[in-house]
Amino acid sequence: MYTPPPLPRRTLLRGALGLGTATALAACGRDSTTARTSGDVDLALWTHDPGYEAFFRKGIPEADRLADFRYHLTVTRAGPADIVTKLLAQAVAGRGTPDMAGFEIGSFPRMLRGDISERLLHDFTPDIAAVPGLKNDLLPARTAPYSKDGRVYALDSDTPMVVYYYRDDLFTKYGLAKDTPTWEEFAELGARVHKDHNASLCVVSTNGSDTAQIVQSFQMLLYQRGGAFFDADQQLVLDSAEAEEVLGFLCKGLRSGFVIDISDYYGAAMQTALKQGRVIGLPMAIWYKSYGLVPNVPEQKGKWRVRAMPRFAEGGGTTAALGGTGFGVIKDKANTRAATDFLLNTWLTHEGQVRRFIETGYLPTRRSVFEDPQLRGLKDDFCGGQRLFGLYRDLLPDVPPQHTSPDQSILFDVLAGNLLRAYRGDVSPRQALRRTAEEFRDQAGR
C-alpha cells in the first residue's frame, strides 16, 4: 500500500494553530509523490463488505484491459463508521490512507462537513462528463447522497429501492388479496390477519442500541409518501404533514397488530417471528432478501414473493430508497489516477453493472442497464422463480433522491427516541416530530 510521507512540520503547525482539520487534510493531499500513469500498481482498498472485495478482485482482468495499468489489490476491512473515522485520522496524520474507500451511506455525511470532501476526495464530475451520455444515464437519485455543490465524490453500489416482501403460501392459505392497492386498505386487512392468525404484515424496529434501524422503519414509508429528512441544501424538512401522516399510520398499526415491533431486523427476534409465521410480510429494501430473509429462514425458499408497496391514498410514489455504499478515491496521491480508472472500468461500465447485480444483488445505477435482456430474464429461486428485474425496472422512475446532511447523526439520535415515544403512546406523532425538530436545531446549532 502506498504511504505518503509525513506532513512537514510547517503544515502540522498550521493545523495546530487553528486553521482547522480541513486545512490539514488539504495539505496532506498536496504532499504527494509523482502520479503513476501506467504499469503495475497496488491499490489499497478499504471496505466493510467482503462482497465488494470479491467483486473488485474479479474485475481486475477487465480493468487491466481497459486502462494503462496492471492492477493488484490490497484490501482492509472495517466497520462502516470506522472507515470514515480512520480515514480522517490517517489523513490528518499524513500517512496510511487508502487509494479507494467504500462509504456506507449512513457514514458518508461526515465527509460532507465543512470542506472535507473537496479536500480529501477525488471529484468524479469531470470523469463522468468525459464519457458521452454517462451523466444523463446515471440516476440522479443515487448520485445525490454523495454529492455536494454539484460535485460527485463517490459512486454508489446500488439503487436500493424499497419493495414489499410477503409469504405467498400464507397469503393464499389465509385468503389474503395479494394486490391490495393502498396502505390504508392493507392496514385493515392486517388488523384482521392479526386477530385471526396472530400474524403481522408490517414491522418496525425498536432496537434501542441501533438508532439507524429504528429510523429506517419510519424512513421507508416517509420517503414513499413524499416526505424527506433533508432537502438538497441540507436543510431539515422532516416536520411535515407527510411525516405526521406516516408516523400516525405506524402508531395506529401497532395498536391493531397490523404492525409488529421487533428489536432487530436481522437478529434472533426477527428469525423467530419469521419461523413462527408471526411476520408474513414487510416493506424493506431489495437487499433484505440476501441479508435478512435468506440467512434467517433458508428453509422458506420458494415461499416468498416480492411486489410493489401499496400506495398511500393521499399521494406519494410506489417505492423509496434505503441504504447504499459509495466508493470514493483519495485525491492527490500517486495512485489517484489509477484508482479512478479502476473504479470507472469496473463499477460504471455496462458489463460491470450487470455483473454486480448477478454477483451481489445490487441494482444498477445506470438507467440504460435496466434494459439489459440478461437481467430481465433472471429468475429468483428464493422467490419461487419470480422474475424480479421487471418489477424493479417499473419502480425505477419513483425512486426518490436521498439528500443527507453533515448533522444526520444528530437527527437520527433525537428522531429514534421520539419515534419510540410515539410508538408507546407517550407522545402524539405531532409532538414527536416537533420535539425532534427542536432538539435537532438545539444540538446542530441551525
CSV table of C-alpha atoms in Angstrom, one decimal:
chain,number,residue,atom,x,y,z
A,1,MET,CA,0.0,0.0,0.0
A,2,TYR,CA,1.4,3.4,-0.9
A,3,THR,CA,2.0,5.5,2.1
A,4,PRO,CA,2.6,9.2,1.6
A,5,PRO,CA,5.5,10.8,3.6
A,6,PRO,CA,4.7,12.5,6.9
A,7,LEU,CA,3.4,16.1,6.8
A,8,PRO,CA,6.1,18.7,7.1
A,9,ARG,CA,6.3,20.4,10.4
A,10,ARG,CA,5.1,23.7,9.0
A,11,THR,CA,1.8,22.0,7.9
A,12,LEU,CA,1.3,20.4,11.3
A,13,LEU,CA,1.8,23.8,13.0
A,14,ARG,CA,-0.8,25.4,10.7
A,15,GLY,CA,-3.3,22.8,11.9
A,16,ALA,CA,-2.3,23.2,15.5
A,17,LEU,CA,-2.8,27.0,15.2
A,18,GLY,CA,-6.4,26.6,14.4
A,19,LEU,CA,-6.7,26.6,10.7
A,20,GLY,CA,-8.8,23.5,11.0
A,21,THR,CA,-8.9,19.9,10.1
A,22,ALA,CA,-9.8,20.6,6.5
A,23,THR,CA,-6.6,22.6,6.1
A,24,ALA,CA,-4.6,19.7,7.4
A,25,LEU,CA,-6.4,17.4,5.0
A,26,ALA,CA,-5.7,19.7,2.1
A,27,ALA,CA,-2.0,19.9,3.0
A,28,CYS,CA,-1.9,16.1,3.3
A,29,GLY,CA,-3.4,15.7,-0.2
A,30,ARG,CA,-0.9,18.0,-1.8
A,31,ASP,CA,2.1,16.4,-0.1
A,32,SER,CA,2.4,13.6,-2.7
A,33,THR,CA,4.8,11.9,-4.9
A,34,THR,CA,4.6,11.9,-8.7
A,35,ALA,CA,1.4,10.4,-10.0
A,36,ARG,CA,1.6,7.0,-11.7
A,37,THR,CA,0.3,7.0,-15.2
A,38,SER,CA,0.8,3.4,-16.3
A,39,GLY,CA,2.3,0.0,-15.3
A,40,ASP,CA,2.0,-2.1,-12.2
A,41,VAL,CA,0.0,-0.6,-9.4
A,42,ASP,CA,-1.0,-1.9,-6.0
A,43,LEU,CA,-4.3,-0.3,-4.9
A,44,ALA,CA,-5.2,-0.1,-1.3
A,45,LEU,CA,-9.0,-0.6,-0.7
A,46,TRP,CA,-11.0,-0.2,2.5
A,47,THR,CA,-14.4,-1.7,2.6
A,48,HIS,CA,-16.8,-3.1,5.2
A,49,ASP,CA,-18.3,-5.8,2.9
A,50,PRO,CA,-16.5,-8.9,1.6
A,51,GLY,CA,-18.9,-9.0,-1.3
A,52,TYR,CA,-17.3,-5.8,-2.6
A,53,GLU,CA,-13.8,-7.2,-2.2
A,54,ALA,CA,-14.8,-10.3,-4.3
A,55,PHE,CA,-16.4,-8.0,-7.0
A,56,PHE,CA,-13.3,-5.8,-7.4
A,57,ARG,CA,-10.9,-8.8,-7.4
A,58,LYS,CA,-12.9,-10.4,-10.2
A,59,GLY,CA,-12.9,-7.1,-12.1
A,60,ILE,CA,-9.1,-6.8,-12.3
A,61,PRO,CA,-8.6,-8.5,-15.7
A,62,GLU,CA,-11.2,-6.2,-17.3
A,63,ALA,CA,-9.7,-3.1,-15.7
A,64,ASP,CA,-6.2,-4.2,-16.9
A,65,ARG,CA,-7.7,-4.5,-20.4
A,66,LEU,CA,-9.4,-1.0,-20.4
A,67,ALA,CA,-6.7,1.0,-18.6
A,68,ASP,CA,-3.0,1.6,-18.8
A,69,PHE,CA,-2.3,-0.2,-15.5
A,70,ARG,CA,-1.8,-3.7,-14.3
A,71,TYR,CA,-3.7,-3.8,-11.0
A,72,HIS,CA,-3.1,-5.6,-7.7
A,73,LEU,CA,-5.4,-5.1,-4.8
A,74,THR,CA,-4.7,-4.9,-1.1
A,75,VAL,CA,-8.0,-4.9,1.0
A,76,THR,CA,-8.6,-3.8,4.5
A,77,ARG,CA,-12.0,-4.5,6.1
A,78,ALA,CA,-13.5,-2.4,8.9
A,79,GLY,CA,-16.9,-1.3,10.2
A,80,PRO,CA,-18.7,1.4,8.1
A,81,ALA,CA,-18.3,4.1,10.7
A,82,ASP,CA,-14.7,3.0,11.5
A,83,ILE,CA,-13.7,3.5,7.9
A,84,VAL,CA,-14.6,7.2,8.0
A,85,THR,CA,-13.0,7.7,11.4
A,86,LYS,CA,-9.8,6.0,10.5
A,87,LEU,CA,-9.6,7.8,7.1
A,88,LEU,CA,-9.9,11.2,8.7
A,89,ALA,CA,-7.4,10.4,11.4
A,90,GLN,CA,-4.9,9.0,8.9
A,91,ALA,CA,-5.3,11.9,6.5
A,92,VAL,CA,-4.6,14.4,9.3
A,93,ALA,CA,-1.6,12.3,10.3
A,94,GLY,CA,-0.5,12.4,6.7
A,95,ARG,CA,0.1,8.7,6.3
A,96,GLY,CA,-1.7,5.4,5.8
A,97,THR,CA,-4.7,6.5,3.8
A,98,PRO,CA,-6.1,4.0,1.2
A,99,ASP,CA,-6.4,4.7,-2.5
A,100,MET,CA,-10.2,3.8,-2.6
A,101,ALA,CA,-12.8,3.5,0.2
A,102,GLY,CA,-16.3,2.4,0.4
A,103,PHE,CA,-18.6,4.8,2.4
A,104,GLU,CA,-21.8,3.3,3.7
A,105,ILE,CA,-24.5,5.9,3.1
A,106,GLY,CA,-25.1,6.5,6.8
A,107,SER,CA,-21.5,7.2,7.5
A,108,PHE,CA,-20.7,9.4,4.4
A,109,PRO,CA,-22.4,12.6,5.8
A,110,ARG,CA,-19.3,13.1,8.0
A,111,MET,CA,-17.4,13.6,4.8
A,112,LEU,CA,-19.7,16.5,3.9
A,113,ARG,CA,-18.8,18.5,7.0
A,114,GLY,CA,-17.0,21.7,6.1
A,115,ASP,CA,-14.9,21.2,3.0
A,116,ILE,CA,-13.6,17.7,3.9
A,117,SER,CA,-14.9,16.0,0.8
A,118,GLU,CA,-13.5,18.7,-1.5
A,119,ARG,CA,-10.1,18.5,0.1
A,120,LEU,CA,-9.8,14.7,0.6
A,121,LEU,CA,-11.8,13.0,-2.2
A,122,HIS,CA,-11.3,12.9,-5.9
A,123,ASP,CA,-14.1,14.8,-7.8
A,124,PHE,CA,-15.6,12.4,-10.3
A,125,THR,CA,-17.6,15.1,-12.1
A,126,PRO,CA,-15.1,15.7,-15.0
A,127,ASP,CA,-14.6,11.9,-15.4
A,128,ILE,CA,-18.4,11.4,-15.8
A,129,ALA,CA,-18.6,14.4,-18.2
A,130,ALA,CA,-15.8,12.9,-20.3
A,131,VAL,CA,-17.9,9.8,-21.2
A,132,PRO,CA,-20.5,10.6,-23.8
A,133,GLY,CA,-24.0,10.1,-22.4
A,134,LEU,CA,-22.9,8.9,-18.9
A,135,LYS,CA,-24.1,12.0,-17.0
A,136,ASN,CA,-27.6,11.6,-18.2
A,137,ASP,CA,-27.5,7.8,-17.8
A,138,LEU,CA,-26.5,7.9,-14.1
A,139,LEU,CA,-29.5,8.0,-11.8
A,140,PRO,CA,-29.6,11.4,-10.0
A,141,ALA,CA,-31.3,9.7,-7.0
A,142,ARG,CA,-28.1,7.7,-6.5
A,143,THR,CA,-25.5,10.5,-7.1
A,144,ALA,CA,-27.4,12.9,-4.7
A,145,PRO,CA,-26.3,11.2,-1.4
A,146,TYR,CA,-22.6,11.5,-2.4
A,147,SER,CA,-22.7,15.0,-4.0
A,148,LYS,CA,-22.0,18.4,-2.7
A,149,ASP,CA,-22.4,21.7,-4.6
A,150,GLY,CA,-23.0,19.8,-7.8
A,151,ARG,CA,-19.8,17.7,-7.5
A,152,VAL,CA,-19.8,13.9,-7.2
A,153,TYR,CA,-17.4,12.5,-4.6
A,154,ALA,CA,-18.4,8.8,-4.6
A,155,LEU,CA,-20.2,6.3,-6.9
A,156,ASP,CA,-23.0,4.3,-5.4
A,157,SER,CA,-23.1,0.5,-5.3
A,158,ASP,CA,-26.8,0.1,-5.7
A,159,THR,CA,-30.2,1.5,-6.4
A,160,PRO,CA,-31.7,0.1,-3.2
A,161,MET,CA,-35.4,0.6,-3.8
A,162,VAL,CA,-37.9,-0.5,-1.2
A,163,VAL,CA,-40.4,-3.3,-2.0
A,164,TYR,CA,-42.9,-5.4,-0.2
A,165,TYR,CA,-41.9,-9.0,0.7
A,166,TYR,CA,-44.7,-11.4,1.6
A,167,ARG,CA,-45.3,-15.1,2.3
A,168,ASP,CA,-47.1,-16.3,-0.8
A,169,ASP,CA,-48.2,-19.6,0.8
A,170,LEU,CA,-49.7,-18.0,3.9
A,171,PHE,CA,-51.4,-15.2,1.9
A,172,THR,CA,-53.1,-18.0,-0.1
A,173,LYS,CA,-53.9,-20.1,3.0
A,174,TYR,CA,-55.4,-17.1,4.8
A,175,GLY,CA,-57.3,-15.9,1.7
A,176,LEU,CA,-55.5,-12.5,1.6
A,177,ALA,CA,-55.5,-10.4,-1.6
A,178,LYS,CA,-52.0,-10.0,-3.0
A,179,ASP,CA,-52.6,-6.8,-4.9
A,180,THR,CA,-54.3,-4.6,-2.3
A,181,PRO,CA,-53.7,-1.1,-3.8
A,182,THR,CA,-53.5,1.2,-0.7
A,183,TRP,CA,-51.7,1.1,2.6
A,184,GLU,CA,-55.0,2.1,4.3
A,185,GLU,CA,-56.8,-0.9,2.9
A,186,PHE,CA,-53.8,-3.1,3.6
A,187,ALA,CA,-53.8,-1.9,7.3
A,188,GLU,CA,-57.5,-3.0,7.6
A,189,LEU,CA,-56.6,-6.4,6.2
A,190,GLY,CA,-53.6,-6.6,8.5
A,191,ALA,CA,-55.7,-6.0,11.6
A,192,ARG,CA,-57.9,-8.9,10.6
A,193,VAL,CA,-54.9,-11.1,10.0
A,194,HIS,CA,-53.5,-10.3,13.4
A,195,LYS,CA,-56.8,-11.0,15.1
A,196,ASP,CA,-57.5,-14.3,13.2
A,197,HIS,CA,-53.9,-15.7,12.8
A,198,ASN,CA,-51.6,-13.7,15.2
A,199,ALA,CA,-49.6,-12.6,12.2
A,200,SER,CA,-48.5,-9.2,11.1
A,201,LEU,CA,-47.9,-7.6,7.7
A,202,CYS,CA,-45.5,-4.8,8.7
A,203,VAL,CA,-42.6,-4.4,11.1
A,204,VAL,CA,-40.9,-1.5,13.0
A,205,SER,CA,-37.6,-1.9,14.7
A,206,THR,CA,-37.3,-0.9,18.4
A,207,ASN,CA,-33.6,-1.7,18.8
A,208,GLY,CA,-32.5,0.9,21.3
A,209,SER,CA,-28.8,0.4,20.6
A,210,ASP,CA,-29.2,0.9,16.8
A,211,THR,CA,-30.8,4.2,16.1
A,212,ALA,CA,-30.4,3.7,12.3
A,213,GLN,CA,-32.7,0.7,12.4
A,214,ILE,CA,-35.3,2.5,14.4
A,215,VAL,CA,-35.2,5.4,11.9
A,216,GLN,CA,-35.3,3.2,8.8
A,217,SER,CA,-38.7,1.7,9.7
A,218,PHE,CA,-40.2,5.1,9.5
A,219,GLN,CA,-37.9,6.4,6.8
A,220,MET,CA,-39.0,3.9,4.2
A,221,LEU,CA,-42.7,4.9,4.3
A,222,LEU,CA,-41.9,8.6,4.8
A,223,TYR,CA,-39.9,8.8,1.6
A,224,GLN,CA,-42.5,6.8,-0.3
A,225,ARG,CA,-45.2,9.2,0.9
A,226,GLY,CA,-43.2,12.1,-0.5
A,227,GLY,CA,-41.5,13.3,2.7
A,228,ALA,CA,-37.8,13.6,3.5
A,229,PHE,CA,-35.3,14.3,6.3
A,230,PHE,CA,-33.3,17.0,4.4
A,231,ASP,CA,-33.6,18.9,1.2
A,232,ALA,CA,-30.9,19.4,-1.4
A,233,ASP,CA,-29.5,22.4,0.6
A,234,GLN,CA,-29.1,20.1,3.7
A,235,GLN,CA,-31.9,21.9,5.5
A,236,LEU,CA,-34.2,19.9,7.8
A,237,VAL,CA,-37.6,19.3,6.3
A,238,LEU,CA,-38.7,16.4,8.5
A,239,ASP,CA,-41.5,18.3,10.3
A,240,SER,CA,-44.1,17.9,7.6
A,241,ALA,CA,-47.7,16.8,7.0
A,242,GLU,CA,-46.4,13.7,5.3
A,243,ALA,CA,-44.2,12.7,8.2
A,244,GLU,CA,-47.1,13.2,10.7
A,245,GLU,CA,-49.3,11.0,8.5
A,246,VAL,CA,-46.8,8.2,8.2
A,247,LEU,CA,-45.9,8.2,11.9
A,248,GLY,CA,-49.6,8.2,12.8
A,249,PHE,CA,-50.2,5.3,10.4
A,250,LEU,CA,-47.4,3.2,12.1
A,251,CYS,CA,-48.7,4.0,15.6
A,252,LYS,CA,-52.2,3.0,14.6
A,253,GLY,CA,-50.9,-0.2,13.1
A,254,LEU,CA,-49.1,-1.1,16.3
A,255,ARG,CA,-52.3,-0.8,18.2
A,256,SER,CA,-54.2,-3.0,15.7
A,257,GLY,CA,-51.5,-5.6,15.3
A,258,PHE,CA,-51.1,-4.8,11.6
A,259,VAL,CA,-47.6,-3.6,12.6
A,260,ILE,CA,-45.3,-5.6,15.0
A,261,ASP,CA,-42.3,-4.2,16.9
A,262,ILE,CA,-39.2,-6.3,16.6
A,263,SER,CA,-35.9,-5.4,18.3
A,264,ASP,CA,-33.7,-6.2,15.3
A,265,TYR,CA,-34.5,-6.8,11.6
A,266,TYR,CA,-31.6,-9.3,11.4
A,267,GLY,CA,-31.3,-11.0,14.8
A,268,ALA,CA,-32.9,-13.8,16.8
A,269,ALA,CA,-36.2,-12.0,17.4
A,270,MET,CA,-36.9,-11.5,13.7
A,271,GLN,CA,-35.8,-15.0,12.9
A,272,THR,CA,-38.2,-16.4,15.5
A,273,ALA,CA,-41.1,-14.2,14.2
A,274,LEU,CA,-40.4,-15.3,10.7
A,275,LYS,CA,-40.1,-19.0,11.5
A,276,GLN,CA,-43.3,-18.9,13.6
A,277,GLY,CA,-45.3,-17.2,10.9
A,278,ARG,CA,-45.9,-14.1,13.1
A,279,VAL,CA,-44.3,-11.9,10.4
A,280,ILE,CA,-45.7,-12.8,7.0
A,281,GLY,CA,-44.9,-9.6,5.2
A,282,LEU,CA,-42.9,-6.4,5.5
A,283,PRO,CA,-41.6,-3.4,3.4
A,284,MET,CA,-37.9,-3.5,3.0
A,285,ALA,CA,-35.0,-2.7,0.6
A,286,ILE,CA,-34.2,-5.1,-2.2
A,287,TRP,CA,-31.0,-6.2,-0.4
A,288,TYR,CA,-33.0,-7.5,2.6
A,289,LYS,CA,-33.7,-10.8,0.8
A,290,SER,CA,-30.0,-11.6,0.8
A,291,TYR,CA,-29.1,-10.1,4.2
A,292,GLY,CA,-32.3,-10.7,6.2
A,293,LEU,CA,-34.6,-13.4,4.8
A,294,VAL,CA,-32.1,-15.9,3.3
A,295,PRO,CA,-29.8,-16.1,6.3
A,296,ASN,CA,-32.7,-16.3,8.8
A,297,VAL,CA,-35.2,-18.6,7.1
A,298,PRO,CA,-33.4,-20.5,4.3
A,299,GLU,CA,-36.0,-23.3,4.7
A,300,GLN,CA,-38.7,-20.9,3.4
A,301,LYS,CA,-37.0,-20.8,0.0
A,302,GLY,CA,-39.7,-20.7,-2.7
A,303,LYS,CA,-42.4,-19.3,-0.3
A,304,TRP,CA,-41.6,-15.6,-0.5
A,305,ARG,CA,-42.6,-13.2,-3.2
A,306,VAL,CA,-41.9,-9.5,-3.9
A,307,ARG,CA,-44.4,-6.9,-5.1
A,308,ALA,CA,-44.5,-3.1,-5.1
A,309,MET,CA,-45.6,-1.5,-1.9
A,310,PRO,CA,-49.2,-0.4,-1.6
A,311,ARG,CA,-49.6,3.4,-2.2
A,312,PHE,CA,-50.8,5.9,0.3
A,313,ALA,CA,-54.3,7.1,-0.6
A,314,GLU,CA,-53.3,10.8,-0.2
A,315,GLY,CA,-50.3,10.6,-2.5
A,316,GLY,CA,-46.7,9.7,-2.9
A,317,GLY,CA,-44.9,7.1,-5.1
A,318,THR,CA,-44.6,3.4,-5.3
A,319,THR,CA,-41.2,3.0,-3.7
A,320,ALA,CA,-38.5,4.6,-1.6
A,321,ALA,CA,-34.7,4.1,-1.2
A,322,LEU,CA,-32.8,2.7,1.8
A,323,GLY,CA,-29.1,2.1,2.1
A,324,GLY,CA,-26.2,2.1,-0.4
A,325,THR,CA,-22.5,2.4,-0.4
A,326,GLY,CA,-20.5,5.0,-2.3
A,327,PHE,CA,-16.9,4.2,-3.4
A,328,GLY,CA,-14.6,7.2,-3.4
A,329,VAL,CA,-10.9,7.7,-4.4
A,330,ILE,CA,-8.5,9.7,-2.3
A,331,LYS,CA,-7.2,12.7,-4.2
A,332,ASP,CA,-3.6,13.9,-4.8
A,333,LYS,CA,-1.9,10.5,-4.3
A,334,ALA,CA,0.4,8.7,-6.6
A,335,ASN,CA,-2.4,6.2,-7.3
A,336,THR,CA,-5.3,8.6,-7.7
A,337,ARG,CA,-5.4,8.3,-11.5
A,338,ALA,CA,-5.0,4.6,-11.4
A,339,ALA,CA,-7.7,4.2,-8.7
A,340,THR,CA,-10.1,6.4,-10.6
A,341,ASP,CA,-9.6,4.4,-13.8
A,342,PHE,CA,-10.1,1.2,-11.9
A,343,LEU,CA,-13.4,2.3,-10.4
A,344,LEU,CA,-14.7,3.7,-13.7
A,345,ASN,CA,-13.7,0.5,-15.6
A,346,THR,CA,-15.3,-1.9,-13.0
A,347,TRP,CA,-18.1,0.0,-11.3
A,348,LEU,CA,-19.5,2.1,-14.1
A,349,THR,CA,-19.3,0.0,-17.3
A,350,HIS,CA,-22.5,-1.7,-18.6
A,351,GLU,CA,-20.8,-5.1,-18.2
A,352,GLY,CA,-19.6,-4.2,-14.7
A,353,GLN,CA,-23.1,-3.2,-13.6
A,354,VAL,CA,-24.7,-6.4,-15.0
A,355,ARG,CA,-22.0,-8.5,-13.2
A,356,ARG,CA,-22.5,-6.5,-10.0
A,357,PHE,CA,-26.3,-7.4,-9.9
A,358,ILE,CA,-25.7,-11.1,-10.7
A,359,GLU,CA,-22.9,-11.5,-8.1
A,360,THR,CA,-24.0,-9.2,-5.3
A,361,GLY,CA,-27.7,-8.5,-6.0
A,362,TYR,CA,-27.2,-4.7,-6.1
A,363,LEU,CA,-29.2,-2.9,-8.8
A,364,PRO,CA,-27.5,-0.8,-11.5
A,365,THR,CA,-27.1,2.9,-11.0
A,366,ARG,CA,-27.2,3.5,-14.8
A,367,ARG,CA,-30.6,3.8,-16.3
A,368,SER,CA,-29.7,2.0,-19.5
A,369,VAL,CA,-28.6,-1.1,-17.7
A,370,PHE,CA,-32.1,-1.7,-16.6
A,371,GLU,CA,-32.9,-2.6,-20.2
A,372,ASP,CA,-30.4,-5.4,-20.3
A,373,PRO,CA,-32.2,-8.6,-21.5
A,374,GLN,CA,-29.9,-10.8,-19.4
A,375,LEU,CA,-31.0,-9.2,-16.2
A,376,ARG,CA,-34.7,-9.1,-17.2
A,377,GLY,CA,-34.7,-12.8,-17.8
A,378,LEU,CA,-33.2,-13.8,-14.4
A,379,LYS,CA,-35.3,-16.0,-12.1
A,380,ASP,CA,-35.1,-15.8,-8.3
A,381,ASP,CA,-35.3,-19.2,-6.7
A,382,PHE,CA,-35.9,-17.9,-3.2
A,383,CYS,CA,-38.9,-16.1,-4.5
A,384,GLY,CA,-40.4,-19.1,-6.3
A,385,GLY,CA,-38.8,-18.4,-9.7
A,386,GLN,CA,-40.2,-14.9,-9.8
A,387,ARG,CA,-38.6,-12.6,-12.4
A,388,LEU,CA,-37.9,-9.6,-10.2
A,389,PHE,CA,-36.0,-7.3,-12.5
A,390,GLY,CA,-39.0,-6.3,-14.5
A,391,LEU,CA,-40.6,-5.1,-11.2
A,392,TYR,CA,-37.5,-3.2,-10.3
A,393,ARG,CA,-37.5,-1.5,-13.7
A,394,ASP,CA,-41.1,-0.5,-13.4
A,395,LEU,CA,-40.4,1.1,-10.0
A,396,LEU,CA,-37.3,3.0,-11.1
A,397,PRO,CA,-39.0,6.3,-12.1
A,398,ASP,CA,-40.3,6.6,-8.5
A,399,VAL,CA,-37.0,6.1,-6.6
A,400,PRO,CA,-36.6,9.4,-4.7
A,401,PRO,CA,-33.4,11.2,-4.1
A,402,GLN,CA,-31.9,10.8,-0.6
A,403,HIS,CA,-30.3,14.1,0.4
A,404,THR,CA,-28.1,14.0,3.5
A,405,SER,CA,-26.5,16.4,5.9
A,406,PRO,CA,-23.3,16.5,8.0
A,407,ASP,CA,-25.6,16.6,11.0
A,408,GLN,CA,-27.6,13.5,10.0
A,409,SER,CA,-26.3,11.5,13.0
A,410,ILE,CA,-27.7,14.1,15.4
A,411,LEU,CA,-31.1,13.8,13.6
A,412,PHE,CA,-31.1,10.0,13.9
A,413,ASP,CA,-30.3,10.1,17.6
A,414,VAL,CA,-33.1,12.5,18.5
A,415,LEU,CA,-35.6,11.1,16.0
A,416,ALA,CA,-35.1,7.5,17.2
A,417,GLY,CA,-36.0,8.4,20.7
A,418,ASN,CA,-39.1,10.4,19.7
A,419,LEU,CA,-40.3,7.6,17.4
A,420,LEU,CA,-40.2,5.1,20.3
A,421,ARG,CA,-42.1,7.6,22.5
A,422,ALA,CA,-44.8,7.9,19.8
A,423,TYR,CA,-44.9,4.1,19.3
A,424,ARG,CA,-45.5,3.6,23.0
A,425,GLY,CA,-48.2,6.3,23.0
A,426,ASP,CA,-46.3,8.7,25.3
A,427,VAL,CA,-46.5,11.5,22.8
A,428,SER,CA,-48.6,12.1,19.7
A,429,PRO,CA,-47.0,12.0,16.2
A,430,ARG,CA,-47.2,15.8,16.0
A,431,GLN,CA,-45.5,16.2,19.3
A,432,ALA,CA,-42.8,13.6,18.4
A,433,LEU,CA,-41.9,15.4,15.2
A,434,ARG,CA,-42.0,18.9,16.7
A,435,ARG,CA,-39.7,17.7,19.6
A,436,THR,CA,-37.3,16.1,17.1
A,437,ALA,CA,-37.0,19.3,15.1
A,438,GLU,CA,-36.5,21.4,18.2
A,439,GLU,CA,-33.9,19.0,19.7
A,440,PHE,CA,-32.1,18.8,16.3
A,441,ARG,CA,-31.8,22.5,15.9
A,442,ASP,CA,-30.6,22.9,19.5
A,443,GLN,CA,-27.8,20.3,19.0
A,444,ALA,CA,-26.9,21.1,15.4
A,445,GLY,CA,-27.0,24.9,16.0
A,446,ARG,CA,-29.1,25.6,13.0
